[in-house]
Short mmCIF file of C-alpha atoms in Angstrom, two decimals:
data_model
loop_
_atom_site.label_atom_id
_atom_site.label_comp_id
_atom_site.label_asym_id
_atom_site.label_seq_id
_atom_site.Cartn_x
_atom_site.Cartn_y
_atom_site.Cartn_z
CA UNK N 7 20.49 11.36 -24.80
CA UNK N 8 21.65 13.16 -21.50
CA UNK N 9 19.20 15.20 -20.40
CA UNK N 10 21.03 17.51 -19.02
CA UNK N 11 23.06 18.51 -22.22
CA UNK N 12 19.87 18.82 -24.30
CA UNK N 13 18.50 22.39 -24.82
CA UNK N 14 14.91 22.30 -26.78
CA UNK N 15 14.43 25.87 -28.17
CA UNK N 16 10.95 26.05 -29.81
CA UNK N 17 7.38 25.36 -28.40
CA UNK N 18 7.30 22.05 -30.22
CA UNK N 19 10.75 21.10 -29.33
CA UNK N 20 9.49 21.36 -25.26
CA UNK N 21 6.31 19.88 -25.74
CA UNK N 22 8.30 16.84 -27.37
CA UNK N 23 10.77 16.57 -24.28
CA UNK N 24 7.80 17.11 -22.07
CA UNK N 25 5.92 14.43 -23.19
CA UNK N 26 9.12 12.20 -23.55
CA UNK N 27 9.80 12.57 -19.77
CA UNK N 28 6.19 12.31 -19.12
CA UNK N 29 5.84 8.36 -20.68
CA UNK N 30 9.15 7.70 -18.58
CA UNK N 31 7.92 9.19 -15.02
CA UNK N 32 4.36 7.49 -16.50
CA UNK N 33 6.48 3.95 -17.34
CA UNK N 34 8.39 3.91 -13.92
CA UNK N 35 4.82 4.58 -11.79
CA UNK N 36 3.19 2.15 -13.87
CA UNK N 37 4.37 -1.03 -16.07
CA UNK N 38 7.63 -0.79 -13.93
CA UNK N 39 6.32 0.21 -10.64
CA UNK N 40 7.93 -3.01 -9.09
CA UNK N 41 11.32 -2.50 -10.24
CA UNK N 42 11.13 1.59 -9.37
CA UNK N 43 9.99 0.65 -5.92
CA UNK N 44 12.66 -1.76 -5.31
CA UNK N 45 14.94 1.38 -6.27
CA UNK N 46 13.60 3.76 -3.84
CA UNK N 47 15.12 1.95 -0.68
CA UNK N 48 14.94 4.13 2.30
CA UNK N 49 18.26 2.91 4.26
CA UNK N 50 19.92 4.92 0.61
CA UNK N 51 20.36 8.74 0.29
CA UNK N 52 17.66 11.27 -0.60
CA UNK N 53 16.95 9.73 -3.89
CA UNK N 54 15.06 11.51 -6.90
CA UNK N 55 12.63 9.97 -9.75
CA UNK N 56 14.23 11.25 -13.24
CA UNK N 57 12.59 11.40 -16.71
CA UNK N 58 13.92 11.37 -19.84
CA UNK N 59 12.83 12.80 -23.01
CA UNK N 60 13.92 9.20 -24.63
CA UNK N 61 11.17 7.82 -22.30
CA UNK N 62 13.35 6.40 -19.95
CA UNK N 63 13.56 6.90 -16.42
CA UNK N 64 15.79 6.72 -13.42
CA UNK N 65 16.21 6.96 -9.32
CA UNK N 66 19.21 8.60 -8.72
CA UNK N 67 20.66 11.26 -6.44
CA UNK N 68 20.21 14.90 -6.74
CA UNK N 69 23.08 17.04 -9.05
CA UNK N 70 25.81 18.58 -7.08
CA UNK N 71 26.24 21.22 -8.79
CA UNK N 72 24.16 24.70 -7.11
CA UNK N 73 22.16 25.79 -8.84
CA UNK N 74 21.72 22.58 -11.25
CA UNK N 75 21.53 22.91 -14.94
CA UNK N 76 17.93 22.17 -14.69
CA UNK N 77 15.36 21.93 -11.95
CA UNK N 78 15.50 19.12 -9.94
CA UNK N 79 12.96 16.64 -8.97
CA UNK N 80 11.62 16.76 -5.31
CA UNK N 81 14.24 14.97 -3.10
CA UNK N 82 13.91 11.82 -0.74
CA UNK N 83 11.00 10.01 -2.62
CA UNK N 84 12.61 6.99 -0.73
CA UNK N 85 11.94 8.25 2.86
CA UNK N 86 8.19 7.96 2.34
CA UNK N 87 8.01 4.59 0.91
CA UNK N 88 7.29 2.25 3.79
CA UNK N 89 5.17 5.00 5.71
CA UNK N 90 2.65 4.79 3.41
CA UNK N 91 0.49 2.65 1.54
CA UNK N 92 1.76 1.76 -1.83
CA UNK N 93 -0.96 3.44 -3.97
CA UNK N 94 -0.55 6.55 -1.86
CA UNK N 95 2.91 7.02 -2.38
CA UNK N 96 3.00 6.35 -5.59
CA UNK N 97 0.18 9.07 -5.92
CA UNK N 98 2.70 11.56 -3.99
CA UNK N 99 5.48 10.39 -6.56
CA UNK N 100 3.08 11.15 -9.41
CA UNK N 101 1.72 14.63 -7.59
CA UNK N 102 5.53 15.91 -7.27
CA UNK N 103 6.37 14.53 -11.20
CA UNK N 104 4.04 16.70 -12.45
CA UNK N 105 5.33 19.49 -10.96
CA UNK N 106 8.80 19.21 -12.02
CA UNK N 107 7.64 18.40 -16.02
CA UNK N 108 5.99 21.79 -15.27
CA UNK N 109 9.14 23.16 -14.05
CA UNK N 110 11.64 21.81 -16.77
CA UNK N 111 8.68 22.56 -19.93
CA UNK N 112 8.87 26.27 -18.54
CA UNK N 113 12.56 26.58 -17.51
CA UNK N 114 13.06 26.22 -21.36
CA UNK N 115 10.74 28.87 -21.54
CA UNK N 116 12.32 31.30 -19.56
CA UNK N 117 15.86 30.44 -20.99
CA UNK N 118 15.08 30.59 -24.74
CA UNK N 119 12.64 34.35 -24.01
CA UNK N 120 8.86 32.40 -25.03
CA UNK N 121 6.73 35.55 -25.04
CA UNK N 122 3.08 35.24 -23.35
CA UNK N 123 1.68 33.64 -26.94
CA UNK N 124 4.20 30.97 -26.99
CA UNK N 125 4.02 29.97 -23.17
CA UNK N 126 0.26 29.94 -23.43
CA UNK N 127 0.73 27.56 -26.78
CA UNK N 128 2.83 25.64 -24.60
CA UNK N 129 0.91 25.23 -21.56
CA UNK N 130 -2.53 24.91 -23.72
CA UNK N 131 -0.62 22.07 -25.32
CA UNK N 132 0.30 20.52 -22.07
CA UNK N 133 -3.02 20.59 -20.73
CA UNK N 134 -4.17 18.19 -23.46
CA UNK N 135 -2.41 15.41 -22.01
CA UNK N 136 -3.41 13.71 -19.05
CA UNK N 137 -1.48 14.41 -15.71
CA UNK N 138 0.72 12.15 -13.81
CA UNK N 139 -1.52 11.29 -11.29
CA UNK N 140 -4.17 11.37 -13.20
CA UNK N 141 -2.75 8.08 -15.29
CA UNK N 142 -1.52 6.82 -11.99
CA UNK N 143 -4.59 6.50 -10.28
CA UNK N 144 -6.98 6.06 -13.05
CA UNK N 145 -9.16 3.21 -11.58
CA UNK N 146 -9.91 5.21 -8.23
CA UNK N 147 -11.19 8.25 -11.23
CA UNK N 148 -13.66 5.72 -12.66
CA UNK N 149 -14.82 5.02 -9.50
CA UNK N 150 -15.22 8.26 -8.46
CA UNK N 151 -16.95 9.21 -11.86
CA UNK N 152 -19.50 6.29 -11.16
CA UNK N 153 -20.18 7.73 -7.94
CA UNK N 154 -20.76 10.78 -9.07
CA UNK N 155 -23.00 10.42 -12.08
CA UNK N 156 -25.20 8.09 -9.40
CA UNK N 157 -25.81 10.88 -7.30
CA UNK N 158 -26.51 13.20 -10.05
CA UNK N 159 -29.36 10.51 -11.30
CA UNK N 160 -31.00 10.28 -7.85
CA UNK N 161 -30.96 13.71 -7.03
CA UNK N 162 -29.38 13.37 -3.73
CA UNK N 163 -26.56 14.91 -2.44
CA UNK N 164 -25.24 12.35 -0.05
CA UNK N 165 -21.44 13.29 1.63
CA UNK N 166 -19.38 10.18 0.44
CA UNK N 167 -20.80 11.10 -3.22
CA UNK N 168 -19.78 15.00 -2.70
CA UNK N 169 -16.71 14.08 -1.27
CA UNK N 170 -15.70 11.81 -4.25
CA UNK N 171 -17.35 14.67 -6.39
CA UNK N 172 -15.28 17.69 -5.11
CA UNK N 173 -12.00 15.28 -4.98
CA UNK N 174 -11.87 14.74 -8.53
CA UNK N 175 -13.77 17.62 -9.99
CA UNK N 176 -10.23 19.77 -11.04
CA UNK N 177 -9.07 16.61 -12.94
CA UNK N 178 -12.29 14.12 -13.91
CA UNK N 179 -14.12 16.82 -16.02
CA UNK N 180 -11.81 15.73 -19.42
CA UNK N 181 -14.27 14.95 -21.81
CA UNK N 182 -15.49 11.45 -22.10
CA UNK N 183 -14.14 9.99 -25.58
CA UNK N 184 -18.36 8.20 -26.13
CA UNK N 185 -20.00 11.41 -24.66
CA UNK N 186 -21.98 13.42 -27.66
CA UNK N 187 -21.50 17.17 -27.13
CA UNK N 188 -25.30 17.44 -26.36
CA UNK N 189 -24.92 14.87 -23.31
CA UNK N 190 -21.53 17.50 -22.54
CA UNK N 191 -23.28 20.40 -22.05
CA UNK N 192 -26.27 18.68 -20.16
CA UNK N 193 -23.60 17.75 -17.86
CA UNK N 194 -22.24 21.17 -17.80
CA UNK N 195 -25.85 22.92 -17.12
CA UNK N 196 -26.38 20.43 -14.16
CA UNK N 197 -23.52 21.28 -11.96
CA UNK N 198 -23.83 24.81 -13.14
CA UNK N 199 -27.11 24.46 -11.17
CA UNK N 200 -26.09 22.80 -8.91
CA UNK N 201 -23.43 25.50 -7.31
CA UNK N 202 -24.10 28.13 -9.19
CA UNK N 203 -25.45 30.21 -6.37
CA UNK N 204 -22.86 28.61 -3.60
CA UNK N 205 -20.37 30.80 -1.69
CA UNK N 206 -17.32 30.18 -0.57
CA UNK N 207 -17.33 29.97 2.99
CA UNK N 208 -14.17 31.43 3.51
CA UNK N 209 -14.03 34.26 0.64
CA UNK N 210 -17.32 34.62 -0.24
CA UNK N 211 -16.90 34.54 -3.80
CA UNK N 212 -19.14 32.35 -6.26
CA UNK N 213 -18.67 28.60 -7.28
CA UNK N 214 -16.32 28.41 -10.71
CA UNK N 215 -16.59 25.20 -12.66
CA UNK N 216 -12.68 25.25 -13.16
CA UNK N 217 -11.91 25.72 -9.68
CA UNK N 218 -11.20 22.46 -7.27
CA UNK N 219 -13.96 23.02 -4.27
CA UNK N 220 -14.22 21.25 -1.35
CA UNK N 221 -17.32 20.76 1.37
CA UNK N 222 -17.27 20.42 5.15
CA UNK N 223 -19.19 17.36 6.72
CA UNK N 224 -19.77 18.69 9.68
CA UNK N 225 -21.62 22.78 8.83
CA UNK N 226 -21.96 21.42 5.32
CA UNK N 227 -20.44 25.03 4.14
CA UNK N 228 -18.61 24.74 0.38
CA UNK N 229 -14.76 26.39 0.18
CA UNK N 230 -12.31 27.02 -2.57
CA UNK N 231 -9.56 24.45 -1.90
CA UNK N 232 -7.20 27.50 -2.17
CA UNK N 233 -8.89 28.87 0.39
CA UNK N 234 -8.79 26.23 2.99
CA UNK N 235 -5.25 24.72 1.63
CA UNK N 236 -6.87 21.49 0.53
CA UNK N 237 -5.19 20.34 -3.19
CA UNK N 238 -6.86 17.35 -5.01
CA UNK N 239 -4.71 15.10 -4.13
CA UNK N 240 -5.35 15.52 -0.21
CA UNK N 241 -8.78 15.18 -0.47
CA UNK N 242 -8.62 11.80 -1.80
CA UNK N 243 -7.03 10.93 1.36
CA UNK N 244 -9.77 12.57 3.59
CA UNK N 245 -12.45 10.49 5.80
CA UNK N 246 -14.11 13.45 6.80
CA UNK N 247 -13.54 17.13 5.86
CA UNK N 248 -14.10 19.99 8.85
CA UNK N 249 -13.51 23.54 7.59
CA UNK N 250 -10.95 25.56 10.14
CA UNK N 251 -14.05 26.50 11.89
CA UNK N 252 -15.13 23.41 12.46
CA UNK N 253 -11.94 22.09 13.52
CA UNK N 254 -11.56 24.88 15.99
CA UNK N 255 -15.21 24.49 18.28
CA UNK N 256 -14.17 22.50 21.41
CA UNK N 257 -16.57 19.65 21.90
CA UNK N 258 -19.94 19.39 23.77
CA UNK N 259 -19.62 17.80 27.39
#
């Protein structure tokens, strides 16, 4: 089915195309990554990753047509591909795919009038899945989780734990499928008390358990990754974080 011929009209109708594109984008960064990276040459054009709600998916160039029928994915996915280390660009593949599901799922919104109920409905029912790169780099979550859960059991707050801790924090926090809800909510209390009293460094406002945060190695301050323009995904990438303050002091002779 072409995807850009079908119109879903109801909540349930979305959510179904959403998740069919989602197992394709999933199937092409995944079980097919070898074939989808042969695709993304960069001697071709700017080149876009496709999904399809028949869980297919495809590297092909942008539509011509301005504006397109629907969004479009991000372009020139191909450009990246040997300036990066595999895992890492398939991470920034995964990063941008989410974003356009979001895009499409609520472009069908807009076009068929969802009221506030229905897009919430939608979106709560779109948070229930698993992102992109959440799937994609699953084994670097587990090992972020261990990390985490040993430096809640010592009692130490080493940096290379915090860092994994604030890194994954927006997206690890899923509930774990063996966890009882008593061992939840122990959880919950512990990093409730564990930032409840920590300001932002750069706003001043409290610590909120469904906000990504991110800490500086060098003044040790805590920041809302909105405030400092650090997303998940970056700080997975980071050595060492220094706040803008930080990163401004000229160095000691």
């Amino acid at each position: 089915m072409d995807s850009r011929t079908y119109n879903p009209r109801t909540v349930e109708e979305v959510f179904r195309d959403f998740k069919g594109r989602r197992a394709g984008l999933i199937k092409a960064l995944t079980t097919d990554v070898e074939d989808f990276y042969n695709q993304c040459d960069p001697e071709k054009e700017n080149l876009c990753l496709y999904g399809f709600p028949s869980e297919q998916w495809e590297v092909n160039l942008p539509a011509e047509e301005v504006p397109p029928e629907l969004p479009e994915p991000v372009l020139g996915i191909n450009f990246a591909r040997d300036g990066m280390q595999e895992k890492d660009w398939l991470s920034l593949v995964a990063v941008h795919s989410d974003a356009w599901l979001l895009a499409i799922a609520f472009y069908f919104g807009a076009r068929f009038g969802f009221d506030k109920a229905d897009r919430k409905r939608l979106f709560n029912m779109i948070n229930e899945l698993p992102t992109i790169f959440e799937v994609v780099t699953g084994a670097a979550k587990k090992q972020v989780k261990e990390k985490s859960s040993v430096s809640n059991h010592s009692g130490s707050k080493s940096k290379s734990s915090s860092k994994a801790q604030r890194a994954s924090e927006s997206q690890a926090r899923q509930p774990k499928p063996l966890q009882s809800k008593e061992e939840d909510e122990e959880l919950d209390d512990q990093d409730d008390d564990e930032h409840g009293e920590t300001l932002c460094g750069a706003c001043g406002e409290h610590y909120g358990t469904d906000e990504f945060w991110i800490c500086c190695d060098i003044c040790e301050k805590w920041f809302h990754g909105k405030c400092v323009k650090i997303t998940p995904a970056r700080a997975e990438h980071i050595k060492q974080y220094k706040c803008p303050s930080c990163s401004n002091k000229r160095a000691r002779p």
